[in-house]
CSV table of C-alpha atoms and ligand atoms in Angstrom, one decimal:
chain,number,residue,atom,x,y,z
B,1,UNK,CA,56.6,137.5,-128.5
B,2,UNK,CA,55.7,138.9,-125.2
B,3,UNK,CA,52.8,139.7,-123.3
B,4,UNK,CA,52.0,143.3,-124.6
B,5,UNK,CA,51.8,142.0,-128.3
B,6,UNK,CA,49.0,140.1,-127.8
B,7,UNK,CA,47.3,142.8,-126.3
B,8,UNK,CA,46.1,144.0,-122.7
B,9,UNK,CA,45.7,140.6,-121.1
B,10,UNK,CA,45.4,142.5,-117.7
B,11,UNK,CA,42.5,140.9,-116.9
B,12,UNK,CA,43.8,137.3,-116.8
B,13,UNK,CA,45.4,135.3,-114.8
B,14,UNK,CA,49.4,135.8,-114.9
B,15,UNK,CA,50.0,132.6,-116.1
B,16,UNK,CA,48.2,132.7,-119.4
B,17,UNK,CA,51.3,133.0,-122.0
B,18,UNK,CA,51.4,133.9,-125.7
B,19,UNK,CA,50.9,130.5,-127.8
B,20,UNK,CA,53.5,129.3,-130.0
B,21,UNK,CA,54.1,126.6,-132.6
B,22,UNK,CA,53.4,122.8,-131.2
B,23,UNK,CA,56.7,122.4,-128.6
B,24,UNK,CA,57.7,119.0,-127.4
B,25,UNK,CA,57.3,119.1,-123.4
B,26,UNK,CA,60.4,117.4,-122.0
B,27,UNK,CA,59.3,117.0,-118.4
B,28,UNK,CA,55.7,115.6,-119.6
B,29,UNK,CA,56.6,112.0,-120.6
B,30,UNK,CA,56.3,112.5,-124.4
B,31,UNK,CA,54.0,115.4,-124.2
B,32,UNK,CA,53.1,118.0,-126.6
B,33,UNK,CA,51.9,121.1,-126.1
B,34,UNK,CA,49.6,122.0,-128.7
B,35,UNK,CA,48.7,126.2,-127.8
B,36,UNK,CA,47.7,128.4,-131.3
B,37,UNK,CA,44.4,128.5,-132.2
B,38,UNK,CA,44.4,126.6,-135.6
B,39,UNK,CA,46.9,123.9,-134.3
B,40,UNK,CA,44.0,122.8,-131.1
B,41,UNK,CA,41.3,123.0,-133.9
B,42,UNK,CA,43.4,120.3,-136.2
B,43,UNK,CA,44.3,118.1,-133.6
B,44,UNK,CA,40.5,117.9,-132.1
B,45,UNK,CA,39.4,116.6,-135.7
B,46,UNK,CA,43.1,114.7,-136.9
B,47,UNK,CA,42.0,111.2,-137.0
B,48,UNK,CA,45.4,110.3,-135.7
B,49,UNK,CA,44.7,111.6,-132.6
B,50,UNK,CA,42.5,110.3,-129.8
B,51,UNK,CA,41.6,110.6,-126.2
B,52,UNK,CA,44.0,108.9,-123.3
B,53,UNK,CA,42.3,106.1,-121.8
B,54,UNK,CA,43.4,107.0,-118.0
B,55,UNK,CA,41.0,103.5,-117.1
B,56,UNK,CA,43.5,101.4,-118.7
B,57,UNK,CA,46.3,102.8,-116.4
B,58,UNK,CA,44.2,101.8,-113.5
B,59,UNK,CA,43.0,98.4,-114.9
B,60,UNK,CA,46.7,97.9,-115.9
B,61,UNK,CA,47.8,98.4,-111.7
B,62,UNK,CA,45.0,96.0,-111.1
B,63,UNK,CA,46.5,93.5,-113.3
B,64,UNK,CA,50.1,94.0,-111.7
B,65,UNK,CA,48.9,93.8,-108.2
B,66,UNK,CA,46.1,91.5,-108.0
B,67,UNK,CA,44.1,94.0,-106.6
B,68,UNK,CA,40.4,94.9,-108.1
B,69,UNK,CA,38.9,98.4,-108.6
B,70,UNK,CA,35.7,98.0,-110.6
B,71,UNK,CA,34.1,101.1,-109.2
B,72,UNK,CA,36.7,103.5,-109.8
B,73,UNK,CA,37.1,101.6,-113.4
B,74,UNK,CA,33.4,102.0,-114.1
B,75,UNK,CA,33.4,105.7,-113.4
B,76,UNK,CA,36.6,106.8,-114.9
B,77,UNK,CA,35.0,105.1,-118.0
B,78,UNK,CA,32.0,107.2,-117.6
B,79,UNK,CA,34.2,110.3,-117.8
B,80,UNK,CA,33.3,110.3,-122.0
B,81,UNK,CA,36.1,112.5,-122.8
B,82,UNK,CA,38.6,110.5,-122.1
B,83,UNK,CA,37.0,107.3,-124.4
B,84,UNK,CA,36.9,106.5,-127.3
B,85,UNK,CA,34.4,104.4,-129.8
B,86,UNK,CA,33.3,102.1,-129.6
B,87,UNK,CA,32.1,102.4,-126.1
B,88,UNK,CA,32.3,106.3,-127.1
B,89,UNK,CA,30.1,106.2,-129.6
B,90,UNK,CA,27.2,104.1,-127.2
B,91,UNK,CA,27.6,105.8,-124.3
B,92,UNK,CA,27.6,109.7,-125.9
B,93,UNK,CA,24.3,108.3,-127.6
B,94,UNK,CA,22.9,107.5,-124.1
B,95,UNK,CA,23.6,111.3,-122.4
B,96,UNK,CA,22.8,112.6,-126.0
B,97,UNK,CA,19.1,111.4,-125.4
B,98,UNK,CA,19.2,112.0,-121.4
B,99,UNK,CA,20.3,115.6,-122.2
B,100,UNK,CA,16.9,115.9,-124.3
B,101,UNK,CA,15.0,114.3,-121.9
B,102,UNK,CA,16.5,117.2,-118.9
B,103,UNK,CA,16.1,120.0,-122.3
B,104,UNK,CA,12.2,118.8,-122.4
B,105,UNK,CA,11.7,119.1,-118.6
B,106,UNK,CA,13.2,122.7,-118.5
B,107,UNK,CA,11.7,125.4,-120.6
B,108,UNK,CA,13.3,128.7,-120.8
B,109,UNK,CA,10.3,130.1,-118.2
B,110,UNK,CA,11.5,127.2,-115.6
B,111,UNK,CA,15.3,128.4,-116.4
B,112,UNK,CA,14.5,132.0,-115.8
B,113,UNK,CA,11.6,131.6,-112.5
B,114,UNK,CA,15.1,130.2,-111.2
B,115,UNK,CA,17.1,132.6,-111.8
B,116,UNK,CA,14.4,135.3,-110.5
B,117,UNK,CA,13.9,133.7,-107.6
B,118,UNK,CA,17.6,133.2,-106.8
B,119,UNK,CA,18.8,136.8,-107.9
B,120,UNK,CA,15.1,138.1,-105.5
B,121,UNK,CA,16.5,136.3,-102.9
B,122,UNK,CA,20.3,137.5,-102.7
B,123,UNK,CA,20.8,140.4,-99.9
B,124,UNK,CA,21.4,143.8,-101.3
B,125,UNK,CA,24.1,146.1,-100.2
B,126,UNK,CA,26.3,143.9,-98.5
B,127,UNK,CA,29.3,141.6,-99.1
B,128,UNK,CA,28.0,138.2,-100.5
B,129,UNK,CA,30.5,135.1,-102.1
B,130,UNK,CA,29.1,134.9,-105.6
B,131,UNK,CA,30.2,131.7,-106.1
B,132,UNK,CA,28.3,129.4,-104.1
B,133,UNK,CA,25.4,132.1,-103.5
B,134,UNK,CA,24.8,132.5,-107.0
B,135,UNK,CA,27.0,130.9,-109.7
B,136,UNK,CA,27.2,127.1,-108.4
B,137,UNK,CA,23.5,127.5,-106.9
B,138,UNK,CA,21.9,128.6,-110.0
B,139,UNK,CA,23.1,126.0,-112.8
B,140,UNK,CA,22.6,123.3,-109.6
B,141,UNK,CA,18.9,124.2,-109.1
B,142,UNK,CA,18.3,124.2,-113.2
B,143,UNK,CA,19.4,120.7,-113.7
B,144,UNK,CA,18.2,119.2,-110.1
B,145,UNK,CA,15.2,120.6,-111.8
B,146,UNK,CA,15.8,118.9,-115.0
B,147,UNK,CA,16.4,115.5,-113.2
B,148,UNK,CA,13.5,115.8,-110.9
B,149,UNK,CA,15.9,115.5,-107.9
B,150,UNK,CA,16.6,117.5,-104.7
B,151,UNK,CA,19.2,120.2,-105.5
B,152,UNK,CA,21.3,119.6,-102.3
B,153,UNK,CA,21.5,115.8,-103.5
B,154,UNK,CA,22.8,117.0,-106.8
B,155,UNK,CA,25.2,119.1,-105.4
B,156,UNK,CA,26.6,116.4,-103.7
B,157,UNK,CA,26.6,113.9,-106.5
B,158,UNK,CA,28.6,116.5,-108.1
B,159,UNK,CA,30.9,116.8,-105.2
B,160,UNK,CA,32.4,113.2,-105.1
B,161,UNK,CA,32.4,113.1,-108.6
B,162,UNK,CA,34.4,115.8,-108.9
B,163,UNK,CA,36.5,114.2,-106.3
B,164,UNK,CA,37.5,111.0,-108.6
B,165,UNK,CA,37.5,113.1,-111.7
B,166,UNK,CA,40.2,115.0,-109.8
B,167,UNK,CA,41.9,112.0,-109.9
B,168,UNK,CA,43.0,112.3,-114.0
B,169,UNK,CA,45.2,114.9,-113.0
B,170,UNK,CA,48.0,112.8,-111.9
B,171,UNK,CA,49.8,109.4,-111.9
B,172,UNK,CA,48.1,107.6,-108.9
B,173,UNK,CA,50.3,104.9,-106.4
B,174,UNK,CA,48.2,101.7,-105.6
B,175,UNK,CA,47.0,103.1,-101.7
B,176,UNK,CA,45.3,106.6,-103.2
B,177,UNK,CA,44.0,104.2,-106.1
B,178,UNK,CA,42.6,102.3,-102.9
B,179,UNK,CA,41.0,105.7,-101.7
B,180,UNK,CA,39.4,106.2,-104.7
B,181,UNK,CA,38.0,102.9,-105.4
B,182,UNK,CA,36.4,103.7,-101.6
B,183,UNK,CA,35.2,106.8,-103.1
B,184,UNK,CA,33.7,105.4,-106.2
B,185,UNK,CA,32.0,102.8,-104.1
B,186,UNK,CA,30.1,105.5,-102.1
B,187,UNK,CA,29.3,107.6,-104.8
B,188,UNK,CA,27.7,104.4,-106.9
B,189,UNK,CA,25.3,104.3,-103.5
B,190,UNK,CA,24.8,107.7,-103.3
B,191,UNK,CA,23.8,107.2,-107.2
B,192,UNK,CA,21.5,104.4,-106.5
B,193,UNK,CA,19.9,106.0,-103.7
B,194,UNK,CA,19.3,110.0,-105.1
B,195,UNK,CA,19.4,109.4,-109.1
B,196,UNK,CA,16.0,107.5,-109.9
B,197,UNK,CA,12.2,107.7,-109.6
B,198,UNK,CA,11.7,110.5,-110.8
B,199,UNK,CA,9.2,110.8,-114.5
B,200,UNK,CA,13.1,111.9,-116.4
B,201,UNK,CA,15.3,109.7,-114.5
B,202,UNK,CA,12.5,106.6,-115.4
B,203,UNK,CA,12.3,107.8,-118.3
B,204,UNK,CA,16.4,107.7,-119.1
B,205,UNK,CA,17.4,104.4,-117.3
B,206,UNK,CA,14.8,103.0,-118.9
B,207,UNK,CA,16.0,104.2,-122.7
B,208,UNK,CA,19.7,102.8,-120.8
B,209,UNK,CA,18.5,99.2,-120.2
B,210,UNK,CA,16.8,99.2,-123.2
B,211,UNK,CA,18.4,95.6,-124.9
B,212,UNK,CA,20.4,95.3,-122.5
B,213,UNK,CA,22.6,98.6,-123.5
B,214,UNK,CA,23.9,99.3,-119.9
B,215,UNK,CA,23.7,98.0,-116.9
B,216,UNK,CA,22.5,99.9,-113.9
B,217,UNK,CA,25.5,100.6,-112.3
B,218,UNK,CA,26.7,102.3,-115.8
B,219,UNK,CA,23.6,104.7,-116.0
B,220,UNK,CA,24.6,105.6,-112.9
B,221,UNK,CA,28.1,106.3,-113.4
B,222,UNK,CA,27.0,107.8,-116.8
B,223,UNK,CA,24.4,109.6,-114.7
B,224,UNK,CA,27.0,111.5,-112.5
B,225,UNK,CA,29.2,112.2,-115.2
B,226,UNK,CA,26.7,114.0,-116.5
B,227,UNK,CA,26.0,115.8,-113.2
B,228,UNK,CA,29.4,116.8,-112.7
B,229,UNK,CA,29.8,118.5,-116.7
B,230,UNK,CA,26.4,120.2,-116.8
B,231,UNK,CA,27.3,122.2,-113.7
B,232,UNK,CA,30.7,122.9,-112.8
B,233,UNK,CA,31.9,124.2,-115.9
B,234,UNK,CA,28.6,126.1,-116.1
B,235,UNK,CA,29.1,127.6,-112.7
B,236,UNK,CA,32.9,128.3,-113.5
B,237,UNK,CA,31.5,130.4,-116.5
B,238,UNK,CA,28.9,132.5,-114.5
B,239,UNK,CA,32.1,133.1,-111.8
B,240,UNK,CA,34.6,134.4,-115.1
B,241,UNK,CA,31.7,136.3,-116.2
B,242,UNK,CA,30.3,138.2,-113.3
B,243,UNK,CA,34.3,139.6,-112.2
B,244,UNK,CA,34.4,140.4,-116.0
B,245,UNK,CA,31.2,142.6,-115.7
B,246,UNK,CA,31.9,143.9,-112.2
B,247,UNK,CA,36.0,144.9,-113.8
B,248,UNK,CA,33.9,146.5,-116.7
B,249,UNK,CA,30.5,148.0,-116.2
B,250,UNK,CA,30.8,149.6,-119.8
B,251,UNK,CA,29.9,145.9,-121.0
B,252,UNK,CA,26.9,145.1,-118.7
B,253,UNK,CA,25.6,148.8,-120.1
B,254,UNK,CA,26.5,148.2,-123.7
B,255,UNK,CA,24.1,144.6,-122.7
B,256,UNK,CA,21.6,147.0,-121.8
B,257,UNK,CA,21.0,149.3,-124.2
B,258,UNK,CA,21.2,146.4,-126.4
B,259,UNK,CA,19.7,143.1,-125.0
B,260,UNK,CA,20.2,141.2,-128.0
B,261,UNK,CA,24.2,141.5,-127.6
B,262,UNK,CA,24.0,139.1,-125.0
B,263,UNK,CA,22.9,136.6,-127.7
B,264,UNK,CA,25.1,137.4,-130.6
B,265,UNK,CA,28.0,138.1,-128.5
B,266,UNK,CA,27.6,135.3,-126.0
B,267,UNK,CA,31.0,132.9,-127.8
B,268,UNK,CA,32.8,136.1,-127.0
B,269,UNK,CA,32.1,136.0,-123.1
B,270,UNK,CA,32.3,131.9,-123.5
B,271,UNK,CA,35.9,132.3,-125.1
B,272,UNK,CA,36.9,135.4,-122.3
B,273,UNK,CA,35.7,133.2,-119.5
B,274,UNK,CA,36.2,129.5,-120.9
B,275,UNK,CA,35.9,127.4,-117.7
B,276,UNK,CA,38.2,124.6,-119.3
B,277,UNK,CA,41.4,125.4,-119.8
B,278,UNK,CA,43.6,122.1,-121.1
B,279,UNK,CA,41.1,119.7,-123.0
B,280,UNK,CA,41.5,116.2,-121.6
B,281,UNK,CA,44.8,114.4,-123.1
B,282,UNK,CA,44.8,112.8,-126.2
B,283,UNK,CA,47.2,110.8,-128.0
B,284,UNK,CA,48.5,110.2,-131.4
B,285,UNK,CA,47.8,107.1,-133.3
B,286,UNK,CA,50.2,107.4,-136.1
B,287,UNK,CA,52.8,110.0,-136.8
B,288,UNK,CA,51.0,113.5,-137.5
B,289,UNK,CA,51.7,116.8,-138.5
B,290,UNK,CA,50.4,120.1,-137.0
B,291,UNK,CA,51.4,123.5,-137.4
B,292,UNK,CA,54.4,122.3,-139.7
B,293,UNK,CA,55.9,119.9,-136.7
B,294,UNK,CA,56.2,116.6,-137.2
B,295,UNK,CA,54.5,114.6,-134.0
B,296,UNK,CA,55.4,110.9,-133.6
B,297,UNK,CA,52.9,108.0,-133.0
B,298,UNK,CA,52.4,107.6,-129.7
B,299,UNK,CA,52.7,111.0,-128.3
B,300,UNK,CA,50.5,112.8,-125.7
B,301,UNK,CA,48.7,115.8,-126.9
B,302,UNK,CA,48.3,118.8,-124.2
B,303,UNK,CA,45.5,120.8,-125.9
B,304,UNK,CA,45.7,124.2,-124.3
B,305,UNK,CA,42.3,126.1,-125.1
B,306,UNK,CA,42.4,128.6,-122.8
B,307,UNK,CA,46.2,129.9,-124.9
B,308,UNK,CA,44.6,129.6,-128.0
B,309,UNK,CA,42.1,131.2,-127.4
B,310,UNK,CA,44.0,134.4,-126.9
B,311,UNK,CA,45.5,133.6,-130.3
B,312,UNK,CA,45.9,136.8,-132.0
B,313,UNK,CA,46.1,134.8,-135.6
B,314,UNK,CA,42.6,133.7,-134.4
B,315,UNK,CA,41.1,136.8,-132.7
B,316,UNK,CA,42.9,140.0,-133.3
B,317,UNK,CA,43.2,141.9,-130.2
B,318,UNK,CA,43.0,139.2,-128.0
B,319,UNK,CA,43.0,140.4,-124.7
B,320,UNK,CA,39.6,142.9,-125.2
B,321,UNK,CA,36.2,141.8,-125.0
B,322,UNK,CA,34.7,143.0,-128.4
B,323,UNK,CA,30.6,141.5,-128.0
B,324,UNK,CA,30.4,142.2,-132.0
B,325,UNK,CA,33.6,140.1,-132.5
B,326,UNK,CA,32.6,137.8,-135.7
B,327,UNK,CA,35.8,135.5,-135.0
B,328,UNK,CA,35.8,132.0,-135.2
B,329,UNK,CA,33.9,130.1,-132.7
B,330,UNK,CA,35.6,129.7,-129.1
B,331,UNK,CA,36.6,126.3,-128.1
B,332,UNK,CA,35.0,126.8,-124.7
B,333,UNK,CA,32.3,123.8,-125.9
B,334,UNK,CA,35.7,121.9,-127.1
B,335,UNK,CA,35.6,120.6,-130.7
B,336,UNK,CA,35.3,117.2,-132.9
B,337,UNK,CA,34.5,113.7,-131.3
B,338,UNK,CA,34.1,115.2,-128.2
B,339,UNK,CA,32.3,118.3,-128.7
B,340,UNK,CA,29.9,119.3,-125.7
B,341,UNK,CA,26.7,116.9,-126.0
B,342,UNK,CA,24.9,120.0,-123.7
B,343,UNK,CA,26.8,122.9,-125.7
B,344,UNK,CA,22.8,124.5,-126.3
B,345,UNK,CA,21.8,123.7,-122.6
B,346,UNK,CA,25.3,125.3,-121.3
B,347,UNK,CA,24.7,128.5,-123.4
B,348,UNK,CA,20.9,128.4,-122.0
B,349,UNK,CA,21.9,128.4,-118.7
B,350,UNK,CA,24.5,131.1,-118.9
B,351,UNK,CA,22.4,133.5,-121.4
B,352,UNK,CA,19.3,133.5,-119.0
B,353,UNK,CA,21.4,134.0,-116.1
B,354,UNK,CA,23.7,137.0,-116.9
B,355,UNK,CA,20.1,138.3,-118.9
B,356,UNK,CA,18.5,138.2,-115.7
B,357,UNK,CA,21.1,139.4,-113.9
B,358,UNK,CA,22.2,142.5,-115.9
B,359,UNK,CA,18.9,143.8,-116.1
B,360,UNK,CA,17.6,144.0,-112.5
B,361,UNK,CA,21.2,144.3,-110.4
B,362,UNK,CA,24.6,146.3,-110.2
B,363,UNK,CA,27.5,144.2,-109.3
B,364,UNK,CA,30.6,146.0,-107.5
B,365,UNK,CA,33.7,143.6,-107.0
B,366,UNK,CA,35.7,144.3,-103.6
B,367,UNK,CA,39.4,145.1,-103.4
B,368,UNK,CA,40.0,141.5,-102.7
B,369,UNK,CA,42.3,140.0,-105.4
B,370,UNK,CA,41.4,137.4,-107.4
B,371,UNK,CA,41.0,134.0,-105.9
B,372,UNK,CA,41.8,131.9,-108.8
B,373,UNK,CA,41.5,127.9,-107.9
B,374,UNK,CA,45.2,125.9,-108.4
B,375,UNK,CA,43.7,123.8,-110.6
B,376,UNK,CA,45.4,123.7,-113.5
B,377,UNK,CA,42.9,121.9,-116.1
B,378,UNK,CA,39.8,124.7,-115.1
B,379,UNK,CA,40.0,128.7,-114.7
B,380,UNK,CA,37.6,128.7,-111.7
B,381,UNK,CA,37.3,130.9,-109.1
B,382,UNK,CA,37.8,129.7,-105.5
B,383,UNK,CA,35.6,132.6,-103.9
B,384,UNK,CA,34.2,136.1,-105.5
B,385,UNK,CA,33.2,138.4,-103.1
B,386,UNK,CA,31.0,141.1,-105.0
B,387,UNK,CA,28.1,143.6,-103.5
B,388,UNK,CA,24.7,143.5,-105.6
B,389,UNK,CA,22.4,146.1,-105.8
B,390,UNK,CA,19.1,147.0,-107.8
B,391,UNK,CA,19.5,148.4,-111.1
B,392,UNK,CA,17.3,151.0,-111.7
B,393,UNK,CA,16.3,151.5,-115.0
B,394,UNK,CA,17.0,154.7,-117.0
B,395,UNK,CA,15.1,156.0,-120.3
B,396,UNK,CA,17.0,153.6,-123.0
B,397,UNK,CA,20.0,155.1,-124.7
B,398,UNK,CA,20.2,155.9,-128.5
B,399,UNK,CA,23.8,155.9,-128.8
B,400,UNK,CA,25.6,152.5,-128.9
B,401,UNK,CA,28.2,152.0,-127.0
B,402,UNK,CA,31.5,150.1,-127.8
B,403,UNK,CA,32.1,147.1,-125.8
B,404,UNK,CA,36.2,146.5,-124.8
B,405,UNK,CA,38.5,146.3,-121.7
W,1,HEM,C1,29.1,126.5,-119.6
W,1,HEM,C2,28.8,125.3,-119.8
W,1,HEM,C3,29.6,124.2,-120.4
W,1,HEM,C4,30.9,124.2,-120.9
W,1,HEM,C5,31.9,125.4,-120.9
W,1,HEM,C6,31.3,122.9,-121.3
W,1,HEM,C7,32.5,122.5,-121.9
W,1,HEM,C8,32.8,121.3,-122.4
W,1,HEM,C9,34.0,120.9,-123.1
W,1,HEM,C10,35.2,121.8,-123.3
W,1,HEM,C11,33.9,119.6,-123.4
W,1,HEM,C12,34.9,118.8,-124.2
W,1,HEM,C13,36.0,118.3,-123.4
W,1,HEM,C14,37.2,117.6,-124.1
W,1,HEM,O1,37.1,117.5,-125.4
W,1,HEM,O2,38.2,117.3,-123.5
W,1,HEM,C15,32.6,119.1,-122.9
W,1,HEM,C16,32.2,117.8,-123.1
W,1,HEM,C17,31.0,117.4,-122.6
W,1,HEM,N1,30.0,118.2,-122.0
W,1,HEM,FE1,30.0,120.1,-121.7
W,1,HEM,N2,30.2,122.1,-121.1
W,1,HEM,C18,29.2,122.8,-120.6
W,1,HEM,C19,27.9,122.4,-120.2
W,1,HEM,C20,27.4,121.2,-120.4
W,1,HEM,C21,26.1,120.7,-120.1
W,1,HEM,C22,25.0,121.6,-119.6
W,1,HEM,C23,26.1,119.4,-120.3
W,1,HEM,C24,24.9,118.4,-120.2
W,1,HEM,C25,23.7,118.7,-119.9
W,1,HEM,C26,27.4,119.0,-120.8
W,1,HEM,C27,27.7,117.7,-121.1
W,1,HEM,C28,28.9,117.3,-121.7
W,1,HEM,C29,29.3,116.0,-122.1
W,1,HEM,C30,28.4,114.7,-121.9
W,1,HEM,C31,30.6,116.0,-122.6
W,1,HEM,C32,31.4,114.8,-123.1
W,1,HEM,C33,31.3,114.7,-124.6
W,1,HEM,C34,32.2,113.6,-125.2
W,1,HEM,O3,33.3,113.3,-124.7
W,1,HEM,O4,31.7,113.0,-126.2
W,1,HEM,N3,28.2,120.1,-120.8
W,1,HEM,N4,31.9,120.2,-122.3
């Protein structure tokens, strides 16, 4: 199969390649890779199959060296997706009940005040860097807002955390392990210092300590972990989103002469833009089969969303942007065990944003080619230099326009 059978993928990044059956991955130590559509949705839900542990690498160096790392331990077991029950089970009840204690502190008027005031307060007419301007300050203020906390401090919780979560991407020698035990000692501070006394952080360590449930240093490492998935991925999302409206302004007026597209058709832009692109590793626990392969106990599964979900089986016509699209639902919010605990919040955030957005400004991209971030786990952009403008609004259209790239 090649590229033009699945459609005009012109808008994606080169490296996105037609899935294909599950493959064994010689160079990935036992590896998988695990890329149609209905082969990721099995394996999320195969009871066979659950997420790598990265902790008990580390713990495992500890044990060989006689060296300690209890901070970098503690947080890489806060990381939820890569646990399982039962400590799974405990601690996704804990962020289940602190992301309904941020959900009662935001209201959709707080949400959208913020984005009014951010999108009032972005220069017209010249060249501006979307991404920290407007797509990491905007889910950043909504849930410094939810927590209570200054927005800069949150930004920077969710800058070292992102810094140890970076570490899952690779085997680590003992001297980075070091470095990040350093790093994880500062960011527990950093937690201890900015991430309490305020009425929702009270309120959530105190639900935490509750019998003795968690110690303080685990809300906090919990605490970040939730800092660092409510607005990166969020913020990757709103970057995806805006270069697809300012590559297609036929979308962004199809929005507008039908506002409630932006609702209904929202898992279409989720599944276009889908900040993650490889789900965090899992691994078989007995032999299983998906998509007719046999897979032996003890595998590693590389779940690649971001292929399936240019699955023609699964979406027909792949590559175009269809907002009436009744397909099934993206895997952008994951699926199973580990489905998004803030999946509504997420889809708050982003459908109040590009709402606001669409109906007061026009975007133009410049010529400069997309600066897509190495990293290989998210589809982020680096930098997204764009020129806003007001829209000015025109007598509503009858006709209804189709919506595709
Ligand atoms: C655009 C927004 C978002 C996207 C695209 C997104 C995506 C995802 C994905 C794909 C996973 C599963 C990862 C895996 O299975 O390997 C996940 C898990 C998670 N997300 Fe989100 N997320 C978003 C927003 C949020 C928000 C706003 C919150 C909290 C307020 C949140 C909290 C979590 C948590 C706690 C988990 C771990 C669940 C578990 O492992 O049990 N996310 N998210």
């Amino acid at each position: 199969m090649t590229m033009s059978d699945v459609g005009p993928l012109h808008d994606l990044p080169e490296w996105v390649e037609p899935p294909r059956p599950p493959e064994f991955h010689p160079r990935g130590g036992n590896s998988w890779v695990i890329s149609r559509y209905a082969d990721v949705s099995t394996a999320l839900r195969h009871p066979g199959v659950e997420a790598e542990e990265p902790e008990k690498a580390i713990h495992a160096l500890a044990e060989r060296t006689g060296a300690a790392f209890p901070y970098f331990e503690l947080q890489l077991r806060c990381f939820l997706f890569s646990t399982n029950p039962p400590w799974h089970a405990k601690a996704r009840r804990f962020i289940r009940q602190a992301v309904r204690q941020i959900e009662q502190a935001l209201s959709l008027p707080v949400s959208g005040e913020i984005a009014d005031e951010l999108l009032a307060a972005t220069p017209r007419g010249v060249e501006i860097d979307a991404m920290p301007c407007l797509c990491d300050d905007f889910p950043d203020s909504v849930m410094a807002r939810g927590f209570g906390v200054d927005k800069d401090a949150l930004a920077e919780v969710s800058r070292r955390t992102t810094a140890l979560f970076n570490s899952l991407k690779r085997q680590l020698p003992l001297r980075v392990v070091r470095d990040y035990e350093a790093q994880a000692e500062h960011l527990a501070g950093l937690l201890d210092r900015t991430m309490r006394g305020t009425p929702t952080l009270d309120a959530i360590r105190a639900a935490g300590r509750q019998d003795g449930e968690f110690t303080d240093a685990e809300i906090g490492a919990l605490l970040a972990f939730l800092v660092l998935a409510s607005t990166d991925t969020a913020s990757t999302l709103l970057g995806n989103t805006l270069r697809l409206f300012g590559r297609h302004p036929e979308i962004v007026a199809a929005i507008r002469d039908e506002p409630d597209l932006l609702r209904t058709g929202l898992d279409e832009l989720f599944r276009f833009g889908a900040p993650i692109r490889r789900l965090a590793l899992r691994m078989t626990t007995e032999e299983v089969e998906i998509g007719g392969r046999v897979i032996p106990e003890g595998s590693r599964l590389l779940l690649d969303a971001e292929r399936a979900h240019f699955d023609p089986a699964a979406y027909p016509d792949p590559g175009k942007v269809d907002l009436r699209r009744g397909g099934p639902p993206s895997l952008a919010f994951g699926g199973g065990a580990h489905t998004c605990v803030g999946m509504l919040l997420g889809r708050q955030i982003a459908a109040t944003f590009l709402a606001r957005l669409v109906e007061r400004c026009e975007i133009s991209l410049t010529d400069a080619p997309a600066d897509w971030s190495a990293a290989d786990l998210t589809r982020r952009l680096r930098s997204l230099p764009i020129i806003i403008q007001d829209h000015a609004p025109q007598a509503p259209s009858t006709a209804r326009k189709e919506t595709t790239t």
